[in-house]
XYZ file of C-alpha atoms in Angstrom:
271
model
C -37.421 114.692 74.725
C -35.197 117.531 73.868
C -34.308 120.446 76.151
C -36.381 122.961 74.123
C -39.475 120.765 74.136
C -39.253 120.114 77.853
C -38.306 123.637 78.994
C -40.330 125.519 76.932
C -43.102 123.851 75.270
C -44.371 120.751 77.313
C -44.655 122.246 80.740
C -47.536 124.594 79.907
C -49.412 122.179 77.444
C -52.129 121.391 80.056
C -53.297 124.219 82.148
C -54.354 122.296 85.265
C -51.750 119.389 85.459
C -48.810 119.135 87.601
C -45.803 118.666 85.706
C -42.788 116.388 86.941
C -39.433 116.120 85.452
C -36.249 114.438 87.103
C -33.148 114.256 84.650
C -29.486 114.640 84.482
C -28.916 118.274 82.950
C -26.749 116.903 80.075
C -26.402 120.369 79.086
C -24.107 123.515 79.999
C -27.104 125.785 80.463
C -30.792 126.179 79.798
C -31.332 129.494 77.691
C -33.791 132.302 78.933
C -37.407 131.097 79.195
C -40.509 131.341 81.205
C -43.723 129.528 81.933
C -47.133 129.901 83.307
C -46.642 127.479 86.046
C -44.525 127.881 89.104
C -41.518 125.855 89.420
C -39.912 123.765 92.153
C -36.362 123.353 91.463
C -33.914 121.040 93.303
C -30.399 119.916 92.251
C -28.157 117.088 93.113
C -24.501 116.622 92.208
C -23.492 120.222 91.883
C -24.425 123.834 92.212
C -26.760 125.851 90.036
C -26.957 129.459 89.210
C -30.072 130.834 87.911
C -30.645 134.253 86.300
C -33.566 136.323 86.121
C -33.847 139.732 84.497
C -33.326 141.398 87.875
C -31.105 139.032 89.847
C -28.603 136.129 89.666
C -29.386 133.537 92.216
C -27.322 130.788 93.793
C -28.895 127.376 94.407
C -26.466 125.303 96.746
C -27.122 121.622 98.113
C -29.815 120.857 100.081
C -31.626 123.941 99.251
C -34.755 124.348 96.558
C -35.678 127.386 94.768
C -38.930 128.472 93.852
C -39.592 130.378 90.536
C -42.595 132.217 90.343
C -44.906 131.833 87.477
C -43.913 133.936 84.466
C -40.485 134.865 85.518
C -37.819 134.910 82.844
C -34.824 132.946 83.760
C -31.941 130.875 82.467
C -30.103 127.749 84.355
C -26.448 127.506 84.442
C -25.225 124.328 86.330
C -21.676 124.044 87.742
C -21.593 120.947 85.347
C -23.683 118.853 82.765
C -23.730 116.025 85.407
C -26.059 117.971 87.688
C -29.561 116.383 88.271
C -32.397 118.409 88.381
C -35.374 117.532 89.999
C -38.498 119.845 88.819
C -42.245 120.058 89.991
C -44.334 122.661 88.100
C -47.426 123.729 89.622
C -50.501 125.681 88.375
C -50.883 128.868 90.336
C -54.367 130.527 90.819
C -55.079 134.188 92.042
C -56.358 132.720 95.446
C -53.086 130.803 96.149
C -50.890 131.990 99.042
C -48.534 134.854 98.377
C -45.500 132.552 98.889
C -46.141 131.287 95.182
C -45.635 134.650 93.576
C -42.229 135.465 94.787
C -39.038 133.696 93.686
C -36.894 132.695 96.531
C -34.600 129.827 97.943
C -35.142 127.904 100.955
C -33.572 124.853 102.908
C -35.071 121.577 102.255
C -36.110 119.674 105.424
C -36.481 115.745 105.680
C -40.211 115.903 105.043
C -39.858 117.810 101.826
C -36.973 115.470 100.678
C -38.908 112.242 101.277
C -41.858 113.715 99.451
C -39.694 114.905 96.526
C -37.931 111.550 96.348
C -41.395 109.926 96.102
C -42.100 111.852 92.878
C -39.310 110.195 91.137
C -41.600 107.500 89.926
C -43.650 110.165 87.821
C -42.654 111.881 84.390
C -44.602 114.457 82.387
C -48.177 115.536 83.125
C -50.052 114.516 86.369
C -53.665 115.346 85.697
C -56.453 116.010 88.420
C -58.213 112.973 87.254
C -55.254 110.735 88.502
C -56.460 110.994 92.004
C -53.695 109.202 93.735
C -50.533 111.028 92.131
C -52.107 114.346 91.964
C -53.198 114.426 95.467
C -49.655 113.456 96.463
C -47.920 116.197 94.474
C -50.543 118.720 95.178
C -50.103 118.094 99.013
C -46.626 118.763 98.117
C -47.443 122.196 96.734
C -49.745 122.997 99.677
C -46.923 122.245 102.031
C -44.387 124.597 100.701
C -45.435 127.903 102.301
C -45.949 126.037 105.773
C -42.469 124.758 105.854
C -40.448 127.481 104.024
C -40.550 130.422 106.401
C -37.077 130.841 106.320
C -35.414 132.114 102.933
C -31.795 132.540 102.276
C -30.483 135.623 100.654
C -28.666 133.711 98.074
C -29.167 136.230 95.340
C -27.514 139.331 94.107
C -29.027 142.174 91.955
C -27.562 142.505 88.415
C -26.080 145.950 87.697
C -28.089 147.782 84.957
C -25.583 150.729 84.670
C -22.898 149.847 82.326
C -19.958 151.383 83.915
C -21.222 149.879 87.325
C -21.417 146.476 85.623
C -17.694 146.872 84.927
C -17.008 147.332 88.481
C -19.041 144.353 89.697
C -17.303 142.314 87.249
C -13.941 143.326 88.519
C -15.136 142.592 92.229
C -16.271 139.138 91.304
C -12.904 138.412 89.392
C -10.690 139.668 92.241
C -12.490 138.653 95.407
C -9.217 137.728 96.929
C -8.065 141.360 97.295
C -8.476 143.807 99.843
C -10.532 146.565 98.266
C -10.303 150.240 99.167
C -13.258 151.923 98.036
C -11.862 155.132 97.140
C -9.051 153.530 95.139
C -11.804 151.464 93.488
C -13.974 154.410 92.432
C -10.987 156.508 91.116
C -9.586 153.362 89.099
C -13.005 153.403 87.299
C -13.472 157.185 86.810
C -15.756 157.760 89.661
C -15.810 159.986 92.578
C -16.199 157.818 95.954
C -19.540 159.830 96.542
C -20.825 159.344 92.981
C -19.897 155.580 92.873
C -21.446 155.043 96.385
C -24.577 156.788 95.246
C -24.680 154.539 92.045
C -24.433 151.240 94.153
C -27.425 152.421 96.266
C -29.549 153.646 93.230
C -28.761 150.662 90.727
C -28.532 147.849 93.087
C -30.436 148.929 96.239
C -27.769 148.210 98.492
C -24.464 149.784 99.642
C -20.894 148.837 98.352
C -20.182 146.796 101.411
C -23.341 144.969 101.380
C -22.712 144.024 97.780
C -19.356 142.968 98.238
C -19.924 140.913 101.313
C -22.882 139.277 99.683
C -20.709 138.491 96.821
C -18.075 137.051 98.948
C -20.455 134.808 100.831
C -21.851 133.239 97.481
C -18.344 132.640 96.282
C -17.566 131.035 99.424
C -20.755 128.831 99.247
C -19.578 127.660 95.856
C -16.028 126.922 96.972
C -17.076 125.159 100.027
C -19.295 122.914 97.770
C -17.123 122.331 94.646
C -13.611 122.382 95.955
C -11.373 120.412 98.457
C -10.177 123.462 100.219
C -10.013 124.034 103.906
C -12.290 126.742 105.435
C -9.163 128.824 106.106
C -8.261 128.648 102.349
C -11.945 129.746 101.279
C -11.742 132.584 103.559
C -8.593 133.587 102.015
C -9.730 133.269 98.409
C -12.694 135.464 99.150
C -10.844 138.164 100.872
C -10.769 137.376 104.514
C -7.446 137.304 106.567
C -9.303 136.596 109.631
C -11.079 133.178 109.907
C -13.239 134.132 112.838
C -14.365 137.374 110.814
C -15.179 135.113 107.895
C -16.989 132.525 109.909
C -19.136 135.058 111.770
C -19.983 136.928 108.598
C -20.816 133.725 107.010
C -23.199 132.687 109.872
C -24.725 136.246 109.637
C -25.826 136.020 106.144
C -26.159 132.180 105.481
C -27.607 131.205 108.886
C -24.909 128.534 109.818
C -21.009 128.580 110.373
C -19.083 127.363 107.409
C -18.259 124.100 109.340
C -21.884 123.353 109.921
C -22.618 123.943 106.205
C -20.038 121.452 105.202
C -21.758 118.947 107.445
C -25.014 119.690 105.965
C -23.719 119.178 102.344
C -21.984 115.852 103.325
C -25.382 114.679 104.937
C -27.223 115.619 101.777
C -24.727 113.643 99.580
C -25.296 110.587 101.786
C -29.121 111.280 101.538
C -28.992 111.324 97.842
C -26.768 108.504 97.181
């Protein structure tokens, strides 16, 4: 089954089926596409960036992403060896509001066990297949009930061309100590106009954007690199380890050391 057939054509061939697909990526990225069904996406063996027209999402270990029906998105894994576990569900107007919003959530043990149980199935599961369909449909029904905590692991994409240049510069120089006034002047803005542009275009302040960007990069480094927490803090612009740890906990919900342990446990669970 080719990537194009799977990602763009096959999922929506049957309106009422639930579609299962577990496979190694084998590709550097999946180009922009959409489907009528809602998508449950879980990955193993690396991290994945998912880009929509409005945001860039970071999907780390031991978390899943729910992609709402009809949302245009592309998928960018950290390596072609990443394993993707996908379940696609038909969504109806009477379904819970949860299914109509794209979001990232931690995976608990119950969800992990149910997902591992679906490994035996590939392709369409029709309602007529009572046993399999009942199990995967129960998986769908459970999601809103056990996913009441979502992680802010996304950043809005700048629409303004000049602001996009600023955000690219920030991403490529996260280890630096940025002075906002100098940054604004360097890109031909007054501090006031750049501050307004961040709020208008991205819906957040410069500090909020920079902090979120630093935390997303820190997550990536903690997962992919053999760096100490202190080294990660330095690479994303924090000279104080307590400040980095406190900020990480505020945004991600756990301290960096706890997050590393969660990732190690996830690796053992999936081995």
